[in-house]
């Protein structure tokens, strides 16, 4: 299974979206240190830059919530004098600044990553304590793992398409899905237009059932 080339803003074909077991297969081929990150991306639909900027203070295990208010800006910092790779910036749009709910599995994975640590510490750090670098993770961890697992061409961002499709197919309203993903409703409807085309068939089925009752 190989990802088709897709331009920014192009409609997602959900038939080509990764399934949960496929995402898990890719994650299983990443380094053990980074596997919790993959699971959290799968359970939350976070952008990789948002995960990189996630601090302990953003996670509330008791309320099962996670606050997204920043994203790691790697591109903007490549030209700084001190050679720093990436810096935190506000999320890409005001809608991206959000509070999302966590599954029981996300809570279980995050617990050992946040408990006993200072609020300002980053949740995801490298084996030697350095920041999570999104580009480096994509190139050194995700891309080789995806190739070995048989899903060459898929990126961590494709996990978001899986999460959105799961939420929509389970009856979560588009407005709520858009809020969870950090999208505007317009962007969600445009990105997953092929999914919403199926609503026409569901509408006819509903009308037929009503007419037969």
Coordinates of C-alpha atoms in Angstrom, one line a residue:
X1 CA 0.0 0.0 0.0
X2 CA 1.6 3.2 -1.2
X3 CA 0.3 6.7 -0.5
X4 CA -0.8 8.6 -3.5
X5 CA 0.7 12.0 -4.1
X6 CA -1.6 14.7 -2.7
X7 CA -1.4 18.5 -3.0
X8 CA -2.0 20.7 0.0
X9 CA -5.8 21.3 0.3
X10 CA -6.7 18.4 -1.9
X11 CA -9.6 16.2 -0.9
X12 CA -8.6 13.1 1.1
X13 CA -9.7 9.7 -0.4
X14 CA -10.7 7.8 2.7
X15 CA -10.3 4.5 0.7
X16 CA -6.6 5.3 0.8
X17 CA -6.5 6.4 4.4
X18 CA -4.5 4.3 6.8
X19 CA -6.4 1.9 9.0
X20 CA -5.7 1.6 12.7
X21 CA -3.9 -1.7 12.4
X22 CA -1.8 -0.2 9.6
X23 CA -0.8 2.8 11.7
X24 CA 0.1 0.4 14.6
X25 CA 2.2 -1.6 12.3
X26 CA 4.2 1.4 11.3
X27 CA 4.6 2.5 14.9
X28 CA 5.8 -1.0 15.9
X29 CA 8.8 -0.5 13.5
X30 CA 9.9 2.8 15.1
X31 CA 12.3 2.8 17.9
X32 CA 10.8 1.8 21.3
X33 CA 11.6 5.2 22.7
X34 CA 9.3 6.9 20.1
X35 CA 6.5 4.4 20.1
X36 CA 4.5 6.3 22.8
X37 CA 4.6 9.3 20.5
X38 CA 3.1 7.3 17.7
X39 CA 0.3 6.0 19.9
X40 CA -0.5 9.5 21.2
X41 CA -0.7 10.8 17.6
X42 CA -3.0 8.0 16.8
X43 CA -5.2 8.5 19.9
X44 CA -5.4 12.3 19.6
X45 CA -5.0 13.3 15.9
X46 CA -2.4 15.9 17.0
X47 CA -0.1 17.4 14.3
X48 CA 3.5 16.4 14.9
X49 CA 4.5 20.0 15.5
X50 CA 1.8 20.3 18.2
X51 CA 3.1 17.1 19.9
X52 CA 6.6 18.6 19.8
X53 CA 5.5 21.7 21.6
X54 CA 3.4 19.8 24.2
X55 CA 4.4 20.5 27.8
X56 CA 3.5 18.7 31.0
X57 CA 1.3 21.6 32.0
X58 CA -0.9 21.0 29.0
X59 CA -2.0 17.5 30.1
X60 CA -4.7 16.9 32.7
X61 CA -4.9 13.2 33.4
X62 CA -7.7 13.5 35.9
X63 CA -10.0 15.4 33.5
X64 CA -8.6 13.4 30.5
X65 CA -7.9 16.6 28.6
X66 CA -5.0 18.0 26.6
X67 CA -4.5 21.7 25.7
X68 CA -3.1 22.6 22.4
X69 CA -1.8 26.1 22.2
X70 CA 1.5 25.9 20.4
X71 CA 3.3 24.1 17.6
X72 CA 7.0 23.7 17.0
X73 CA 8.1 25.9 14.1
X74 CA 11.0 24.1 12.6
X75 CA 11.3 26.0 9.3
X76 CA 11.4 29.5 10.8
X77 CA 14.3 28.7 13.0
X78 CA 16.6 27.1 10.5
X79 CA 18.0 30.5 9.7
X80 CA 18.7 31.7 13.3
X81 CA 22.2 32.8 14.2
X82 CA 22.5 30.5 17.1
X83 CA 21.7 27.4 15.1
X84 CA 18.6 26.5 17.1
X85 CA 16.4 24.0 15.4
X86 CA 12.8 25.0 15.8
X87 CA 11.0 27.2 18.2
X88 CA 7.5 27.2 19.6
X89 CA 4.9 29.4 18.0
X90 CA 1.2 29.9 18.3
X91 CA -0.8 27.3 16.5
X92 CA -1.4 27.9 12.8
X93 CA -4.9 29.4 13.3
X94 CA -7.0 30.4 16.3
X95 CA -9.1 27.2 15.8
X96 CA -5.9 25.1 16.4
X97 CA -5.7 26.5 19.9
X98 CA -8.0 24.0 21.6
X99 CA -8.7 21.6 24.4
X100 CA -9.3 18.0 23.4
X101 CA -10.5 14.9 25.2
X102 CA -8.3 11.9 25.7
X103 CA -9.0 8.2 25.4
X104 CA -8.2 5.9 28.2
X105 CA -5.2 4.6 26.2
X106 CA -3.9 8.1 25.6
X107 CA -4.1 8.7 29.4
X108 CA -2.3 5.5 30.1
X109 CA 0.5 6.3 27.6
X110 CA 0.9 9.9 28.8
X111 CA 0.9 9.1 32.5
X112 CA 4.5 8.0 32.8
X113 CA 5.6 10.8 30.5
X114 CA 4.2 13.6 32.7
X115 CA 4.0 12.4 36.3
X116 CA 6.7 13.7 38.5
X117 CA 7.9 16.2 35.9
X118 CA 7.9 20.0 36.0
X119 CA 5.0 21.8 34.3
X120 CA 7.3 23.6 31.8
X121 CA 9.0 20.4 30.7
X122 CA 8.3 19.0 27.2
X123 CA 6.4 15.7 27.1
X124 CA 8.2 14.2 24.2
X125 CA 12.0 14.4 24.4
X126 CA 14.8 12.3 22.8
X127 CA 16.7 9.5 24.4
X128 CA 19.3 12.0 25.5
X129 CA 16.8 14.6 26.6
X130 CA 16.7 16.8 23.6
X131 CA 13.6 18.3 22.0
X132 CA 11.5 16.2 19.6
X133 CA 12.4 17.5 16.1
X134 CA 9.5 16.9 13.8
X135 CA 11.5 16.7 10.6
X136 CA 14.1 14.4 12.1
X137 CA 11.4 12.1 13.4
X138 CA 9.8 12.0 10.0
X139 CA 13.0 11.2 8.2
X140 CA 14.8 8.9 10.8
X141 CA 11.9 7.2 12.4
X142 CA 8.6 7.3 10.5
X143 CA 9.8 7.1 6.9
X144 CA 12.0 3.9 7.4
X145 CA 9.3 2.3 9.6
X146 CA 6.6 3.0 7.0
X147 CA 8.7 1.5 4.3
X148 CA 9.4 -1.6 6.3
X149 CA 5.8 -2.0 7.2
X150 CA 4.7 -1.7 3.6
X151 CA 3.2 1.7 3.7
X152 CA 5.8 3.8 1.9
X153 CA 4.9 7.4 1.3
X154 CA 2.6 7.8 4.2
X155 CA 3.5 10.5 6.8
X156 CA 2.6 11.2 10.4
X157 CA 0.1 13.7 9.1
X158 CA -1.8 10.7 7.5
X159 CA -2.6 9.6 11.1
X160 CA -4.9 12.7 11.3
X161 CA -6.9 11.6 8.3
X162 CA -7.4 8.2 10.0
X163 CA -8.5 9.9 13.2
X164 CA -11.0 12.2 11.4
X165 CA -12.4 9.3 9.4
X166 CA -12.9 7.2 12.6
X167 CA -14.7 10.1 14.4
X168 CA -17.0 10.9 11.5
X169 CA -17.8 7.2 10.8
X170 CA -18.8 6.8 14.4
X171 CA -21.4 9.6 14.2
X172 CA -19.5 12.4 15.8
X173 CA -20.8 15.7 14.3
X174 CA -18.6 17.4 11.8
X175 CA -18.5 20.5 14.0
X176 CA -17.2 18.5 16.9
X177 CA -14.6 16.7 14.7
X178 CA -13.4 20.0 13.3
X179 CA -13.0 21.4 16.8
X180 CA -11.0 18.3 17.9
X181 CA -8.8 18.4 14.8
X182 CA -8.1 22.1 15.0
X183 CA -9.9 22.8 11.7
X184 CA -12.6 25.2 10.6
X185 CA -15.8 23.4 9.6
X186 CA -15.2 24.6 6.1
X187 CA -11.8 23.0 5.9
X188 CA -13.1 19.8 7.3
X189 CA -16.0 19.6 4.9
X190 CA -13.6 20.3 2.0
X191 CA -10.9 17.9 3.0
X192 CA -13.2 15.0 3.6
X193 CA -15.7 15.9 0.9
X194 CA -15.7 12.3 -0.5
X195 CA -16.9 11.1 2.9
X196 CA -19.7 13.5 3.0
X197 CA -20.8 12.5 -0.4
X198 CA -21.9 9.3 1.3
X199 CA -24.4 11.3 3.2
X200 CA -26.6 11.5 0.1
X201 CA -27.1 7.8 0.2
X202 CA -27.8 7.8 3.9
X203 CA -30.3 10.6 3.4
X204 CA -32.2 8.6 0.8
X205 CA -32.1 5.5 3.0
X206 CA -33.5 7.6 5.9
X207 CA -36.3 9.0 3.7
X208 CA -37.2 5.5 2.5
X209 CA -37.4 4.2 6.0
X210 CA -39.6 7.1 7.0
X211 CA -41.9 6.5 4.1
X212 CA -42.2 2.9 4.9
X213 CA -43.1 3.4 8.6

